[in-house]
Amino acid sequence: MKIVVLNGSPKGDISVTMQYVAFIRKKFPEHRYEILNVAHDIRKLEKDTEAWNKTIESIRSADMVLWAFPLYYLVVSSQYKRFIELIFERKAQDACAGTYAASLSTSIHFFDQIAHAYIHAVSDDLGMKYLGFYSAEMRDLLSDEERKRLEKFASLLITAVQEKVPVQRENAPLVWPAHTYVPGKEQKSPGTGTKKVVILTDSDGSSPNLAAMTDRLLKNFSGSSEMINLHDVNIKGGCLGCCQCGYDNTCVYTDGYADFFKNKLVPADIIIMAGSVHDRYLSSAWKQFFDRSFFLGHTPALEGRQIGFVIAGPLGQIPSLKEALAAWADNGGCHAQFVTDEVSGSGELDALLDAMAARLVRCAEAGYIPPRTFYAIGGHKVFRDSIYGGLRIAFQADYRYYREHGMFDFPQGDLKTRLFNAVLIPLMRIPGFRKKVFADMKHHMTAPFGQVLRNA
Ligand SMILES: Cc1cc2nc3c(=O)[nH]c(=O)nc-3n(C[C@H](O)[C@H](O)[C@H](O)COP(=O)(O)O)c2cc1C
């Protein structure tokens, strides 16, 4: 059997993910493997037709394609994203159609399920027969138990391909909003007061609705507001995953990204992020924007900002994309709102955009950020533990930030709860005491709020 591995790591062969592929290769040497470093070689694949054709012919000859990639900002790297875009742009879907596919990722499990949902949906759109995913924590291969698990996964995968098992498509084809947005003339601008607004778009003329939506929004913000096109920012390339920024937040790139982020986005109170759907995500330009913000590590660099996502395309049919954006905002301590062009007519979209603009200003003036949800609560614990532990050497800037901002909030440090537990847990072993506590559980749970409510 021929297994073509599409390597999504910008690092190429010397990547954590490729160690997992090497392990599979060693355990199943009877198969032929071809590893294509499509993320590392993305510039070449964009420019060199021969290299592109060779890659596509390799995919065409595969019995199975393994999407093998590191997680980058809840999805895949911008370079990998660009490769996927190229398959559609250059109409090479036929090289993938009918072939079995599976995905393998390495990460620290921060939203790994979203990345695999993305690859699953892309595989469905390419007409591939997607068999499932394996999501490894980056150090799993060091554990005997996890090696056995990976071996079982690969064995089951190979058997499924050999037996030509039938596979059901899970993601229905996307249906784009048919309506062309023509903004109305009447508009009551809320102004921005003292708040600073930045509209960030990747508009390249291919989505008239996107351009019309951002124009309408810009008129809404009559105060301090600016529209910036990501294509006009001097960004030389996607994150290379070198992690050198982890030491002191200095990126190895010397382009305009870091200055743009610090001077344009950080001072803003309200940031509109406007883009259109490309395959099952936004564009690779947007992905590049998110990936490059890694120079600030795992710190909430835009904490407290109001974020308005303005999306052209079928966002409502891609729950994993909406979740990725909402989770990114929540995890960063922001407040996210969404408007898309999935509407019945221009009047409705006018009203939605105007209402969002007004709400963003109102929330910014009130300083309102909603309580964090599981995205941020869970995400914080994953980052906190990693930065305190295994990632600390590489991410010393994060470590300093977490320490200075009290973010190493392990429960072991909560002395009051520890004392309470130390006294009450032994008492709970006494049947009579336990019976009394459980009989009055509702009151025990609500008692601490009594004083707050009396004083409110
Ligand atoms: C820019 C960047 C973004 C990342 N984003 C995530 C993420 O969202 N979730 C996660 O669990 N790990 C994330 N990681 C960690 C990598 O997925 C992990 O280190 C991976 O094993 C690297 O694999 P590689 O050496 O094959 O590139 C990120 C790393 C980088 C450099």
Short mmCIF file of C-alpha atoms and ligand atoms in Angstrom, two decimals:
data_model
loop_
_atom_site.label_atom_id
_atom_site.label_comp_id
_atom_site.label_asym_id
_atom_site.label_seq_id
_atom_site.Cartn_x
_atom_site.Cartn_y
_atom_site.Cartn_z
CA MET A 1 0.00 0.00 0.00
CA LYS A 2 1.21 3.53 -0.73
CA ILE A 3 0.78 6.02 2.07
CA VAL A 4 1.31 9.66 1.19
CA VAL A 5 1.99 11.83 4.23
CA LEU A 6 1.15 15.51 3.87
CA ASN A 7 3.41 17.10 6.46
CA GLY A 8 1.83 20.24 7.90
CA SER A 9 4.81 21.31 10.00
CA PRO A 10 6.66 24.39 8.71
CA LYS A 11 9.77 22.74 10.16
CA GLY A 12 9.75 20.02 7.50
CA ASP A 13 11.33 16.65 8.29
CA ILE A 14 12.77 17.63 11.66
CA SER A 15 9.48 18.08 13.41
CA VAL A 16 7.78 16.47 16.39
CA THR A 17 4.89 15.26 14.23
CA MET A 18 7.24 13.52 11.82
CA GLN A 19 8.64 11.43 14.70
CA TYR A 20 5.16 9.89 15.03
CA VAL A 21 5.11 9.18 11.31
CA ALA A 22 8.60 7.64 11.57
CA PHE A 23 7.30 5.38 14.35
CA ILE A 24 4.39 4.16 12.19
CA ARG A 25 6.82 3.59 9.34
CA LYS A 26 9.05 1.45 11.53
CA LYS A 27 6.16 -0.63 12.80
CA PHE A 28 4.67 -1.19 9.35
CA PRO A 29 7.67 -1.38 6.99
CA GLU A 30 5.80 -3.48 4.42
CA HIS A 31 4.10 -0.34 3.05
CA ARG A 32 5.52 2.40 0.86
CA TYR A 33 5.62 5.89 2.36
CA GLU A 34 6.09 9.22 0.67
CA ILE A 35 6.45 12.30 2.85
CA LEU A 36 5.61 15.59 1.24
CA ASN A 37 6.73 18.65 3.20
CA VAL A 38 3.93 20.78 1.82
CA ALA A 39 3.92 23.37 4.64
CA HIS A 40 7.70 23.82 4.63
CA ASP A 41 7.78 24.05 0.81
CA ILE A 42 4.70 26.23 0.37
CA ARG A 43 6.48 29.11 -1.40
CA LYS A 44 7.96 26.67 -3.94
CA LEU A 45 4.59 24.98 -4.45
CA GLU A 46 2.97 28.34 -5.07
CA LYS A 47 5.53 29.37 -7.71
CA ASP A 48 6.94 26.19 -9.26
CA THR A 49 4.40 24.39 -11.46
CA GLU A 50 6.58 21.32 -11.82
CA ALA A 51 6.89 20.91 -8.05
CA TRP A 52 3.15 21.40 -7.69
CA ASN A 53 2.30 18.84 -10.38
CA LYS A 54 4.69 16.31 -8.82
CA THR A 55 2.98 16.73 -5.44
CA ILE A 56 -0.47 16.31 -6.94
CA GLU A 57 0.57 13.21 -8.87
CA SER A 58 1.94 11.69 -5.66
CA ILE A 59 -1.39 12.28 -3.97
CA ARG A 60 -3.19 10.77 -6.95
CA SER A 61 -1.11 7.59 -6.66
CA ALA A 62 -1.83 7.12 -2.93
CA ASP A 63 -3.95 4.40 -1.39
CA MET A 64 -4.17 6.53 1.70
CA VAL A 65 -3.34 10.14 2.49
CA LEU A 66 -2.26 10.93 6.03
CA TRP A 67 -2.74 14.56 6.99
CA ALA A 68 0.03 14.85 9.61
CA PHE A 69 0.35 18.26 11.23
CA PRO A 70 1.04 20.26 14.37
CA LEU A 71 -1.81 22.31 15.85
CA TYR A 72 -1.37 26.00 15.13
CA TYR A 73 -3.87 28.35 16.76
CA LEU A 74 -6.65 25.79 17.11
CA VAL A 75 -6.32 24.64 13.51
CA VAL A 76 -3.38 23.99 11.15
CA SER A 77 -0.46 26.23 10.20
CA SER A 78 -1.09 29.01 7.67
CA GLN A 79 1.32 27.28 5.27
CA TYR A 80 -0.72 24.06 5.41
CA LYS A 81 -3.90 26.11 5.07
CA ARG A 82 -2.45 27.72 1.94
CA PHE A 83 -1.65 24.27 0.52
CA ILE A 84 -5.29 23.24 1.02
CA GLU A 85 -6.45 26.46 -0.64
CA LEU A 86 -4.19 25.75 -3.61
CA ILE A 87 -5.78 22.31 -4.14
CA PHE A 88 -9.15 24.03 -4.58
CA GLU A 89 -7.85 27.09 -6.45
CA ARG A 90 -5.97 24.92 -8.95
CA LYS A 91 -8.87 22.51 -9.21
CA ALA A 92 -6.81 19.50 -8.19
CA GLN A 93 -9.62 17.89 -6.15
CA ASP A 94 -9.80 14.96 -8.60
CA ALA A 95 -6.34 13.82 -7.41
CA CYS A 96 -7.78 13.34 -3.91
CA ALA A 97 -11.29 12.12 -4.70
CA GLY A 98 -12.01 8.55 -3.71
CA THR A 99 -8.78 8.14 -1.71
CA TYR A 100 -8.82 7.14 1.94
CA ALA A 101 -7.65 9.81 4.37
CA ALA A 102 -6.89 10.12 8.07
CA SER A 103 -5.29 12.75 10.25
CA LEU A 104 -2.55 12.70 12.86
CA SER A 105 -1.64 15.71 14.96
CA THR A 106 0.74 16.63 17.73
CA SER A 107 -0.07 19.44 20.11
CA ILE A 108 -0.65 20.23 23.77
CA HIS A 109 -4.35 19.35 23.23
CA PHE A 110 -5.48 22.95 23.12
CA PHE A 111 -8.52 22.67 20.80
CA ASP A 112 -7.11 19.69 18.91
CA GLN A 113 -10.67 18.52 18.16
CA ILE A 114 -11.29 21.66 16.08
CA ALA A 115 -8.24 21.03 13.90
CA HIS A 116 -9.37 17.49 13.15
CA ALA A 117 -12.94 18.65 12.46
CA TYR A 118 -11.42 21.08 9.94
CA ILE A 119 -9.36 18.38 8.19
CA HIS A 120 -12.32 16.01 8.24
CA ALA A 121 -14.53 18.60 6.52
CA VAL A 122 -11.80 19.44 3.97
CA SER A 123 -11.38 15.73 3.24
CA ASP A 124 -15.14 15.43 2.71
CA ASP A 125 -15.08 18.42 0.35
CA LEU A 126 -12.24 16.78 -1.59
CA GLY A 127 -14.30 13.60 -1.96
CA MET A 128 -11.89 11.62 0.22
CA LYS A 129 -12.91 8.75 2.46
CA TYR A 130 -11.99 10.05 5.90
CA LEU A 131 -11.35 7.26 8.41
CA GLY A 132 -10.59 9.17 11.60
CA PHE A 133 -7.92 11.00 13.55
CA TYR A 134 -5.19 10.49 16.11
CA SER A 135 -4.41 13.41 18.37
CA ALA A 136 -1.15 12.98 20.27
CA GLU A 137 0.17 15.20 23.01
CA MET A 138 3.57 16.19 21.69
CA ARG A 139 5.48 13.95 24.15
CA ASP A 140 3.18 10.92 23.97
CA LEU A 141 5.65 8.95 21.88
CA LEU A 142 7.94 8.80 24.90
CA SER A 143 5.42 6.61 26.71
CA ASP A 144 5.20 2.88 26.17
CA GLU A 145 1.43 2.90 26.59
CA GLU A 146 0.97 5.68 24.05
CA ARG A 147 3.26 3.97 21.54
CA LYS A 148 1.05 0.88 21.79
CA ARG A 149 -2.02 3.03 21.25
CA LEU A 150 -0.53 4.66 18.16
CA GLU A 151 0.46 1.27 16.76
CA LYS A 152 -3.12 0.02 17.20
CA PHE A 153 -4.47 3.13 15.48
CA ALA A 154 -2.15 2.68 12.50
CA SER A 155 -2.90 -1.03 12.27
CA LEU A 156 -6.67 -0.44 12.29
CA LEU A 157 -6.29 2.31 9.71
CA ILE A 158 -4.26 0.13 7.34
CA THR A 159 -6.74 -2.74 7.72
CA ALA A 160 -9.65 -0.42 6.94
CA VAL A 161 -7.96 0.72 3.72
CA GLN A 162 -7.04 -2.84 2.73
CA GLU A 163 -10.60 -4.00 3.32
CA LYS A 164 -11.92 -0.99 1.41
CA VAL A 165 -14.48 -0.18 4.12
CA PRO A 166 -17.33 2.11 3.11
CA VAL A 167 -17.21 5.62 4.59
CA GLN A 168 -20.07 8.05 5.04
CA ARG A 169 -19.63 11.73 4.31
CA GLU A 170 -20.26 13.70 7.50
CA ASN A 171 -20.02 17.31 6.34
CA ALA A 172 -22.65 18.36 3.83
CA PRO A 173 -21.38 20.55 0.95
CA LEU A 174 -21.46 24.23 1.81
CA VAL A 175 -24.17 26.40 0.32
CA TRP A 176 -23.09 30.02 -0.01
CA PRO A 177 -25.44 32.93 0.71
CA ALA A 178 -26.86 33.88 -2.70
CA HIS A 179 -27.76 37.42 -1.78
CA THR A 180 -25.66 40.41 -2.91
CA TYR A 181 -25.40 43.01 -0.18
CA VAL A 182 -26.16 46.58 -1.17
CA PRO A 183 -25.95 48.81 1.89
CA GLY A 184 -28.85 51.23 2.38
CA LYS A 185 -28.31 54.96 2.48
CA GLU A 186 -29.81 55.61 5.89
CA GLN A 187 -27.52 55.08 8.79
CA LYS A 188 -27.51 56.35 12.33
CA SER A 189 -23.91 56.29 13.44
CA PRO A 190 -23.34 55.61 17.15
CA GLY A 191 -19.92 57.30 16.94
CA THR A 192 -17.07 55.85 18.92
CA GLY A 193 -16.79 58.39 21.73
CA THR A 194 -13.33 58.03 23.16
CA LYS A 195 -12.99 54.45 21.94
CA LYS A 196 -10.50 53.49 19.27
CA VAL A 197 -11.72 51.18 16.50
CA VAL A 198 -9.66 49.14 14.04
CA ILE A 199 -11.29 47.23 11.21
CA LEU A 200 -8.96 44.51 10.04
CA THR A 201 -9.88 42.87 6.75
CA ASP A 202 -8.27 40.58 4.21
CA SER A 203 -10.56 41.79 1.42
CA ASP A 204 -8.97 41.15 -1.99
CA GLY A 205 -11.92 42.03 -4.18
CA SER A 206 -13.17 38.46 -4.43
CA SER A 207 -16.03 39.00 -1.97
CA PRO A 208 -18.10 42.12 -2.72
CA ASN A 209 -20.26 41.39 0.33
CA LEU A 210 -17.24 41.51 2.64
CA ALA A 211 -16.11 44.88 1.25
CA ALA A 212 -19.64 46.28 1.51
CA MET A 213 -19.99 45.08 5.10
CA THR A 214 -16.74 46.67 6.26
CA ASP A 215 -17.60 49.92 4.41
CA ARG A 216 -20.91 50.07 6.23
CA LEU A 217 -19.20 49.44 9.55
CA LEU A 218 -16.53 52.04 8.96
CA LYS A 219 -19.24 54.66 8.41
CA ASN A 220 -20.80 53.59 11.69
CA PHE A 221 -17.70 54.47 13.64
CA SER A 222 -17.44 58.18 13.13
CA GLY A 223 -14.84 58.76 15.84
CA SER A 224 -11.33 57.34 15.96
CA SER A 225 -11.49 54.49 13.47
CA GLU A 226 -9.25 52.99 10.85
CA MET A 227 -9.54 50.19 8.30
CA ILE A 228 -6.42 48.10 7.68
CA ASN A 229 -6.07 45.45 5.02
CA LEU A 230 -3.92 42.51 6.08
CA HIS A 231 -2.49 42.41 2.55
CA ASP A 232 -1.03 45.90 3.11
CA VAL A 233 0.79 44.91 6.29
CA ASN A 234 4.40 43.92 5.71
CA ILE A 235 4.20 40.23 6.71
CA LYS A 236 6.92 38.15 5.11
CA GLY A 237 5.58 34.70 5.91
CA GLY A 238 3.90 32.31 8.29
CA CYS A 239 5.15 31.33 11.73
CA LEU A 240 8.09 28.94 11.40
CA GLY A 241 7.50 27.24 14.75
CA CYS A 242 11.10 27.96 15.80
CA CYS A 243 9.88 29.10 19.27
CA GLN A 244 12.76 31.60 19.62
CA CYS A 245 10.17 34.20 20.63
CA GLY A 246 9.49 32.13 23.73
CA TYR A 247 12.54 33.60 25.45
CA ASP A 248 11.74 37.33 25.22
CA ASN A 249 8.86 37.76 22.75
CA THR A 250 11.16 38.69 19.87
CA CYS A 251 10.24 37.09 16.54
CA VAL A 252 12.97 35.95 14.14
CA TYR A 253 11.16 37.74 11.33
CA THR A 254 12.18 41.37 10.93
CA ASP A 255 9.09 42.38 8.96
CA GLY A 256 6.31 44.73 10.03
CA TYR A 257 4.09 42.26 11.90
CA ALA A 258 5.19 42.84 15.50
CA ASP A 259 5.07 46.65 15.15
CA PHE A 260 1.68 46.45 13.46
CA PHE A 261 0.34 44.28 16.28
CA LYS A 262 1.75 46.48 19.05
CA ASN A 263 1.01 49.88 17.47
CA LYS A 264 -2.31 49.25 15.75
CA LEU A 265 -4.11 46.45 17.56
CA VAL A 266 -2.98 46.74 21.16
CA PRO A 267 -4.10 50.41 21.48
CA ALA A 268 -7.55 49.61 19.99
CA ASP A 269 -10.62 49.13 22.17
CA ILE A 270 -12.72 47.58 19.42
CA ILE A 271 -11.31 45.32 16.72
CA ILE A 272 -13.43 44.21 13.79
CA MET A 273 -12.04 41.09 12.15
CA ALA A 274 -13.51 40.79 8.69
CA GLY A 275 -12.94 37.90 6.33
CA SER A 276 -14.64 35.48 4.01
CA VAL A 277 -14.88 31.73 4.24
CA HIS A 278 -12.16 29.87 2.32
CA ASP A 279 -12.74 26.10 2.29
CA ARG A 280 -13.74 25.46 5.93
CA TYR A 281 -11.89 28.34 7.59
CA LEU A 282 -11.05 31.95 6.76
CA SER A 283 -8.21 32.69 4.32
CA SER A 284 -4.61 31.62 4.89
CA ALA A 285 -3.83 35.35 5.22
CA TRP A 286 -6.05 35.42 8.31
CA LYS A 287 -4.45 32.20 9.54
CA GLN A 288 -1.04 33.81 9.09
CA PHE A 289 -2.21 36.76 11.17
CA PHE A 290 -3.22 34.46 14.04
CA ASP A 291 -0.10 32.27 13.81
CA ARG A 292 2.30 35.18 13.83
CA SER A 293 0.76 36.53 17.03
CA PHE A 294 2.58 33.61 18.65
CA PHE A 295 5.53 35.97 19.18
CA LEU A 296 3.60 37.03 22.31
CA GLY A 297 3.43 33.43 23.45
CA HIS A 298 0.49 32.26 25.53
CA THR A 299 -0.30 35.67 27.04
CA PRO A 300 -3.66 37.42 26.57
CA ALA A 301 -2.20 40.27 24.50
CA LEU A 302 -5.59 41.71 23.50
CA GLU A 303 -7.35 41.12 26.82
CA GLY A 304 -10.36 43.35 27.39
CA ARG A 305 -10.98 44.15 23.71
CA GLN A 306 -14.37 44.02 22.03
CA ILE A 307 -14.08 41.85 18.93
CA GLY A 308 -16.58 41.96 16.07
CA PHE A 309 -16.27 39.10 13.62
CA VAL A 310 -17.74 40.07 10.26
CA ILE A 311 -17.83 37.06 7.99
CA ALA A 312 -18.89 36.64 4.38
CA GLY A 313 -19.93 33.08 3.65
CA PRO A 314 -21.64 30.09 5.21
CA LEU A 315 -20.28 30.40 8.77
CA GLY A 316 -23.54 28.92 10.12
CA GLN A 317 -22.71 25.66 8.33
CA ILE A 318 -19.19 25.44 9.79
CA PRO A 319 -19.65 25.15 13.56
CA SER A 320 -15.96 24.37 14.08
CA LEU A 321 -14.93 27.69 12.50
CA LYS A 322 -17.31 29.67 14.68
CA GLU A 323 -16.05 27.73 17.67
CA ALA A 324 -12.41 28.39 16.75
CA LEU A 325 -13.02 32.14 16.56
CA ALA A 326 -15.18 32.26 19.70
CA ALA A 327 -12.65 30.15 21.62
CA TRP A 328 -9.74 32.32 20.44
CA ALA A 329 -11.55 35.43 21.71
CA ASP A 330 -12.72 33.90 24.97
CA ASN A 331 -9.30 32.47 25.70
CA GLY A 332 -7.75 35.87 25.06
CA GLY A 333 -10.09 37.61 27.53
CA CYS A 334 -12.07 39.35 24.77
CA HIS A 335 -15.77 39.73 24.05
CA ALA A 336 -16.76 38.40 20.62
CA GLN A 337 -19.80 39.18 18.52
CA PHE A 338 -20.60 37.87 15.05
CA VAL A 339 -22.41 39.10 11.94
CA THR A 340 -22.46 37.21 8.64
CA ASP A 341 -24.09 37.78 5.27
CA GLU A 342 -26.36 34.74 5.78
CA VAL A 343 -29.44 36.97 5.71
CA SER A 344 -32.62 37.39 3.72
CA GLY A 345 -31.79 40.83 2.35
CA SER A 346 -29.69 43.99 2.53
CA GLY A 347 -32.03 45.75 4.96
CA GLU A 348 -31.56 42.96 7.49
CA LEU A 349 -27.78 43.10 7.13
CA ASP A 350 -27.77 46.91 7.49
CA ALA A 351 -29.67 46.53 10.75
CA LEU A 352 -27.42 43.75 12.05
CA LEU A 353 -24.21 45.63 11.26
CA ASP A 354 -25.48 48.88 12.76
CA ALA A 355 -26.68 47.06 15.86
CA MET A 356 -23.33 45.31 16.25
CA ALA A 357 -21.46 48.61 15.93
CA ALA A 358 -23.67 50.19 18.59
CA ARG A 359 -23.30 47.18 20.88
CA LEU A 360 -19.51 47.10 20.50
CA VAL A 361 -19.28 50.77 21.49
CA ARG A 362 -21.69 50.30 24.39
CA CYS A 363 -19.80 47.25 25.70
CA ALA A 364 -16.46 49.05 25.31
CA GLU A 365 -17.79 52.07 27.22
CA ALA A 366 -19.14 49.82 29.99
CA GLY A 367 -15.90 47.83 30.04
CA TYR A 368 -17.99 44.69 29.78
CA ILE A 369 -16.28 41.35 29.16
CA PRO A 370 -18.51 38.32 29.73
CA PRO A 371 -17.55 35.64 32.24
CA ARG A 372 -15.09 33.19 30.73
CA THR A 373 -16.54 29.91 29.49
CA PHE A 374 -15.03 26.46 29.32
CA TYR A 375 -12.91 27.56 26.31
CA ALA A 376 -10.96 29.98 28.48
CA ILE A 377 -11.20 28.15 31.81
CA GLY A 378 -9.99 24.89 30.26
CA GLY A 379 -7.49 26.66 28.02
CA HIS A 380 -5.96 28.50 30.96
CA LYS A 381 -5.37 25.26 32.83
CA VAL A 382 -3.71 23.64 29.81
CA PHE A 383 -1.40 26.63 29.29
CA ARG A 384 -0.75 27.17 33.00
CA ASP A 385 0.35 23.58 33.56
CA SER A 386 2.47 23.48 30.38
CA ILE A 387 4.21 26.78 31.06
CA TYR A 388 4.90 25.86 34.65
CA GLY A 389 6.14 22.45 33.53
CA GLY A 390 7.46 21.13 30.25
CA LEU A 391 7.31 24.35 28.21
CA ARG A 392 9.03 26.59 30.76
CA ILE A 393 12.55 26.40 29.35
CA ALA A 394 11.49 27.52 25.88
CA PHE A 395 8.74 29.90 27.01
CA GLN A 396 10.44 31.90 29.75
CA ALA A 397 8.67 35.12 28.75
CA ASP A 398 5.34 33.36 29.34
CA TYR A 399 6.59 32.04 32.67
CA ARG A 400 7.48 35.55 33.85
CA TYR A 401 4.12 36.91 32.67
CA TYR A 402 2.15 34.12 34.37
CA ARG A 403 4.07 34.58 37.61
CA GLU A 404 3.67 38.39 37.62
CA HIS A 405 -0.06 38.16 36.85
CA GLY A 406 -0.90 35.48 39.43
CA MET A 407 -1.77 32.99 36.69
CA PHE A 408 -0.13 30.01 38.41
CA ASP A 409 -3.34 29.59 40.38
CA PHE A 410 -2.97 25.90 41.23
CA PRO A 411 -5.50 24.61 43.77
CA GLN A 412 -2.59 23.53 45.99
CA GLY A 413 -2.06 27.24 46.68
CA ASP A 414 -5.61 27.74 47.98
CA LEU A 415 -4.87 27.38 51.70
CA LYS A 416 -8.41 28.15 52.90
CA THR A 417 -9.92 25.31 50.85
CA ARG A 418 -7.11 22.98 51.87
CA LEU A 419 -7.74 23.69 55.54
CA PHE A 420 -11.49 23.24 55.09
CA ASN A 421 -10.90 19.91 53.34
CA ALA A 422 -8.44 18.77 56.01
CA VAL A 423 -11.06 19.25 58.73
CA LEU A 424 -14.25 18.24 56.96
CA ILE A 425 -13.14 15.20 54.98
CA PRO A 426 -12.36 13.15 58.15
CA LEU A 427 -15.64 14.36 59.71
CA MET A 428 -17.55 13.15 56.65
CA ARG A 429 -16.47 9.60 57.44
CA ILE A 430 -18.78 9.72 60.51
CA PRO A 431 -22.19 8.41 59.29
CA GLY A 432 -24.25 10.74 61.48
CA PHE A 433 -22.33 13.84 60.44
CA ARG A 434 -22.46 12.84 56.76
CA LYS A 435 -26.21 12.24 56.94
CA LYS A 436 -26.76 15.69 58.43
CA VAL A 437 -24.60 17.41 55.78
CA PHE A 438 -26.34 15.73 52.85
CA ALA A 439 -29.80 16.31 54.35
CA ASP A 440 -29.11 20.04 54.34
CA MET A 441 -26.95 20.19 51.17
CA LYS A 442 -29.03 22.89 49.43
CA HIS A 443 -28.52 25.26 52.37
CA HIS A 444 -24.81 24.48 52.68
CA MET A 445 -24.37 25.36 49.00
CA THR A 446 -26.27 28.62 49.18
CA ALA A 447 -25.21 29.81 52.65
CA PRO A 448 -22.04 31.66 51.48
CA PHE A 449 -24.15 33.93 49.25
CA GLY A 450 -26.34 35.12 52.12
CA GLN A 451 -24.10 37.96 53.22
CA VAL A 452 -23.48 39.15 49.64
CA LEU A 453 -27.20 39.30 48.99
CA ARG A 454 -27.91 41.08 52.27
CA ASN A 455 -25.30 43.72 51.40
CA ALA A 456 -26.19 44.02 47.68
C1 LIG B 1 2.36 29.19 16.20
C2 LIG B 1 2.04 28.00 17.05
C3 LIG B 1 0.73 27.80 17.42
C4 LIG B 1 0.40 26.68 18.18
N1 LIG B 1 -0.91 26.49 18.50
C5 LIG B 1 -1.28 25.40 19.21
C6 LIG B 1 -2.65 25.19 19.54
O1 LIG B 1 -3.55 25.95 19.18
N2 LIG B 1 -2.95 24.09 20.27
C7 LIG B 1 -2.00 23.21 20.73
O2 LIG B 1 -2.34 22.26 21.42
N3 LIG B 1 -0.69 23.38 20.41
C8 LIG B 1 -0.31 24.45 19.66
N4 LIG B 1 1.01 24.64 19.33
C9 LIG B 1 2.00 23.60 19.72
C10 LIG B 1 2.35 22.66 18.56
O3 LIG B 1 1.21 22.12 17.97
C11 LIG B 1 3.21 21.49 19.05
O4 LIG B 1 4.36 21.99 19.63
C12 LIG B 1 3.55 20.52 17.94
O5 LIG B 1 3.93 19.29 18.51
C13 LIG B 1 4.71 20.96 17.05
O6 LIG B 1 4.89 19.99 16.05
P1 LIG B 1 5.98 20.07 14.92
O7 LIG B 1 7.33 20.02 15.59
O8 LIG B 1 5.71 18.84 14.10
O9 LIG B 1 5.79 21.34 14.14
C14 LIG B 1 1.39 25.74 18.59
C15 LIG B 1 2.72 25.97 18.23
C16 LIG B 1 3.04 27.08 17.46
C17 LIG B 1 4.47 27.31 17.06
#
